[in-house]
PDB file of C-alpha atoms in Angstrom:
ATOM      1  CA  MET A  27     111.679  63.937 146.182  1.00  0.00           C
ATOM      2  CA  THR A  28     113.090  65.745 149.202  1.00  0.00           C
ATOM      3  CA  GLU A  29     110.714  67.727 151.366  1.00  0.00           C
ATOM      4  CA  HIS A  30     111.990  70.857 153.055  1.00  0.00           C
ATOM      5  CA  ASN A  31     110.197  71.478 156.329  1.00  0.00           C
ATOM      6  CA  ASP A  32     110.839  74.876 157.910  1.00  0.00           C
ATOM      7  CA  MET A  33     109.997  74.691 161.627  1.00  0.00           C
ATOM      8  CA  LYS A  34     109.974  78.450 162.329  1.00  0.00           C
ATOM      9  CA  GLY A  35     106.195  78.830 162.313  1.00  0.00           C
ATOM     10  CA  ASP A  36     105.564  75.744 164.444  1.00  0.00           C
ATOM     11  CA  ASP A  37     106.813  77.050 167.791  1.00  0.00           C
ATOM     12  CA  PRO A  38     103.805  78.474 169.691  1.00  0.00           C
ATOM     13  CA  GLY A  39     106.114  80.764 171.686  1.00  0.00           C
ATOM     14  CA  VAL A  40     107.406  82.519 168.570  1.00  0.00           C
ATOM     15  CA  GLU A  41     105.198  84.892 166.643  1.00  0.00           C
ATOM     16  CA  GLU A  42     105.318  84.597 162.909  1.00  0.00           C
ATOM     17  CA  VAL A  43     106.189  87.836 161.141  1.00  0.00           C
ATOM     18  CA  LEU A  44     104.151  88.517 158.040  1.00  0.00           C
ATOM     19  CA  ASP A  45     106.012  89.623 154.937  1.00  0.00           C
ATOM     20  CA  GLU A  46     103.285  92.059 154.105  1.00  0.00           C
ATOM     21  CA  ILE A  47     101.643  95.187 155.376  1.00  0.00           C
ATOM     22  CA  ALA A  48      98.814  94.735 157.896  1.00  0.00           C
ATOM     23  CA  ASP A  49      95.846  97.041 157.209  1.00  0.00           C
ATOM     24  CA  LEU A  50      94.665  98.227 160.647  1.00  0.00           C
ATOM     25  CA  GLU A  51      91.200  99.258 159.464  1.00  0.00           C
ATOM     26  CA  GLU A  52      90.566  95.806 157.967  1.00  0.00           C
ATOM     27  CA  TYR A  53      91.631  94.005 161.150  1.00  0.00           C
ATOM     28  CA  ALA A  54      89.477  96.354 163.261  1.00  0.00           C
ATOM     29  CA  LYS A  55      86.430  95.602 161.068  1.00  0.00           C
ATOM     30  CA  LEU A  56      87.082  91.874 161.471  1.00  0.00           C
ATOM     31  CA  GLY A  57      87.507  92.289 165.229  1.00  0.00           C
ATOM     32  CA  LYS A  58      90.955  90.689 165.054  1.00  0.00           C
ATOM     33  CA  ARG A  59      94.303  91.662 166.509  1.00  0.00           C
ATOM     34  CA  PRO A  60      96.737  92.644 163.733  1.00  0.00           C
ATOM     35  CA  PRO A  61      99.666  90.225 163.428  1.00  0.00           C
ATOM     36  CA  LEU A  62     103.306  91.161 163.779  1.00  0.00           C
ATOM     37  CA  ALA A  63     104.081  92.546 160.325  1.00  0.00           C
ATOM     38  CA  LYS A  64     106.804  94.418 158.475  1.00  0.00           C
ATOM     39  CA  GLY A  65     104.525  97.421 158.240  1.00  0.00           C
ATOM     40  CA  TYR A  66     101.109  98.697 159.281  1.00  0.00           C
ATOM     41  CA  ARG A  67      98.728 100.609 157.043  1.00  0.00           C
ATOM     42  CA  LEU A  68      96.930 103.253 159.017  1.00  0.00           C
ATOM     43  CA  ARG A  69      94.726 106.160 158.049  1.00  0.00           C
ATOM     44  CA  VAL A  70      95.168 109.744 159.165  1.00  0.00           C
ATOM     45  CA  ASN A  71      92.271 111.999 158.134  1.00  0.00           C
ATOM     46  CA  GLY A  72      91.217 109.365 155.595  1.00  0.00           C
ATOM     47  CA  GLU A  73      94.612 109.133 153.870  1.00  0.00           C
ATOM     48  CA  ALA A  74      96.573 105.867 154.053  1.00  0.00           C
ATOM     49  CA  PHE A  75     100.153 105.740 155.328  1.00  0.00           C
ATOM     50  CA  VAL A  76     102.454 102.839 156.176  1.00  0.00           C
ATOM     51  CA  VAL A  77     104.480 102.829 159.378  1.00  0.00           C
ATOM     52  CA  TYR A  78     107.228 100.265 159.931  1.00  0.00           C
ATOM     53  CA  GLU A  79     107.147  99.959 163.703  1.00  0.00           C
ATOM     54  CA  PRO A  80     104.385  98.427 165.844  1.00  0.00           C
ATOM     55  CA  GLU A  81     104.422 101.201 168.486  1.00  0.00           C
ATOM     56  CA  PRO A  82     104.942 104.640 166.928  1.00  0.00           C
ATOM     57  CA  THR A  83     104.494 107.837 168.944  1.00  0.00           C
ATOM     58  CA  GLY A  84     101.798 110.397 168.228  1.00  0.00           C
ATOM     59  CA  ARG A  85     104.583 112.658 166.956  1.00  0.00           C
ATOM     60  CA  ALA A  86     105.797 109.981 164.510  1.00  0.00           C
ATOM     61  CA  ILE A  87     102.272 109.457 163.129  1.00  0.00           C
ATOM     62  CA  LEU A  88     101.732 113.199 162.612  1.00  0.00           C
ATOM     63  CA  THR A  89     105.151 113.547 160.946  1.00  0.00           C
ATOM     64  CA  LEU A  90     104.454 110.554 158.692  1.00  0.00           C
ATOM     65  CA  ALA A  91     101.216 112.228 157.615  1.00  0.00           C
ATOM     66  CA  GLY A  92     103.125 115.412 156.753  1.00  0.00           C
ATOM     67  CA  LEU A  93     101.539 117.373 159.604  1.00  0.00           C
ATOM     68  CA  ILE A  94     104.579 119.406 160.604  1.00  0.00           C
ATOM     69  CA  PRO A  95     105.370 120.677 163.123  1.00  0.00           C
ATOM     70  CA  PRO A  96     103.456 118.001 165.039  1.00  0.00           C
ATOM     71  CA  GLU A  97     103.126 120.376 168.010  1.00  0.00           C
ATOM     72  CA  ASP A  98     100.605 122.343 165.923  1.00  0.00           C
ATOM     73  CA  TYR A  99      98.183 119.388 165.728  1.00  0.00           C
ATOM     74  CA  THR A 100      96.021 117.340 168.041  1.00  0.00           C
ATOM     75  CA  LEU A 101      95.980 113.628 167.204  1.00  0.00           C
ATOM     76  CA  ARG A 102      93.138 111.311 168.146  1.00  0.00           C
ATOM     77  CA  VAL A 103      92.859 107.559 167.674  1.00  0.00           C
ATOM     78  CA  LYS A 104      89.618 105.712 166.883  1.00  0.00           C
ATOM     79  CA  LEU A 105      89.284 102.276 168.421  1.00  0.00           C
ATOM     80  CA  ALA A 106      86.497 100.021 167.166  1.00  0.00           C
ATOM     81  CA  GLY A 107      83.353 100.563 169.218  1.00  0.00           C
ATOM     82  CA  GLU A 108      84.838 103.490 171.151  1.00  0.00           C
ATOM     83  CA  LYS A 109      84.960 107.266 170.873  1.00  0.00           C
ATOM     84  CA  LEU A 110      87.993 109.142 169.583  1.00  0.00           C
ATOM     85  CA  ARG A 111      90.716 109.403 172.226  1.00  0.00           C
ATOM     86  CA  LYS A 112      93.466 112.018 172.329  1.00  0.00           C
ATOM     87  CA  VAL A 113      97.034 110.808 171.747  1.00  0.00           C
ATOM     88  CA  GLU A 114      99.879 112.796 173.304  1.00  0.00           C
ATOM     89  CA  LEU A 115     102.895 113.567 171.094  1.00  0.00           C
ATOM     90  CA  ASP A 116     105.270 111.318 173.050  1.00  0.00           C
ATOM     91  CA  GLU A 117     102.668 108.612 173.761  1.00  0.00           C
ATOM     92  CA  LYS A 118     103.281 105.292 172.045  1.00  0.00           C
ATOM     93  CA  ILE A 119     100.326 103.705 170.288  1.00  0.00           C
ATOM     94  CA  ASP A 120     100.350  99.910 170.079  1.00  0.00           C
ATOM     95  CA  LEU A 121      99.145  99.333 166.521  1.00  0.00           C
ATOM     96  CA  ARG A 122      98.718  95.656 167.327  1.00  0.00           C
ATOM     97  CA  HIS A 123      96.078  96.417 169.951  1.00  0.00           C
ATOM     98  CA  PRO A 124      92.791  94.945 168.691  1.00  0.00           C
ATOM     99  CA  GLY A 125      90.464  97.586 167.294  1.00  0.00           C
ATOM    100  CA  VAL A 126      92.910 100.372 166.336  1.00  0.00           C
ATOM    101  CA  GLU A 127      90.934 101.715 163.411  1.00  0.00           C
ATOM    102  CA  LYS A 128      92.136 105.138 162.287  1.00  0.00           C
ATOM    103  CA  PHE A 129      93.547 108.486 163.334  1.00  0.00           C
ATOM    104  CA  LYS A 130      92.173 112.003 163.118  1.00  0.00           C
ATOM    105  CA  ALA A 131      94.452 115.040 163.263  1.00  0.00           C
ATOM    106  CA  LEU A 132      93.220 118.587 163.706  1.00  0.00           C
ATOM    107  CA  PRO A 133      95.166 121.833 163.830  1.00  0.00           C
ATOM    108  CA  ARG A 134      95.377 123.108 167.388  1.00  0.00           C
ATOM    109  CA  ASP A 135      93.450 126.328 167.732  1.00  0.00           C
ATOM    110  CA  GLN A 136      94.500 129.282 169.832  1.00  0.00           C
ATOM    111  CA  THR A 137      92.335 128.194 172.775  1.00  0.00           C
ATOM    112  CA  GLU A 138      94.190 124.885 173.256  1.00  0.00           C
ATOM    113  CA  GLY A 139      97.258 124.658 175.512  1.00  0.00           C
TER     114      GLY A 139
END
């Protein structure tokens, strides 16, 4: 019997990429940092979406959620244990940051910039 030993996951300097989708809300509840994954499941206004990059912009998240044009919406991110924080359209959000829980998008009203 020949044993095949793949050494890729054994190097501590190399992060292992998961084959699956990392659910951000689940990792936030567990208090763990999401791993490097092929995709990240995030929630915008309670609806689940999958994004395939670890640092999307606010604009990309709004577009993914079908909130077009993104300039007409204000996006906020909820981090575990913190209040909602506004995300600018061109600001990158590191989805692998521990505690990224969910996103809330609201139409901009006439009184906002």
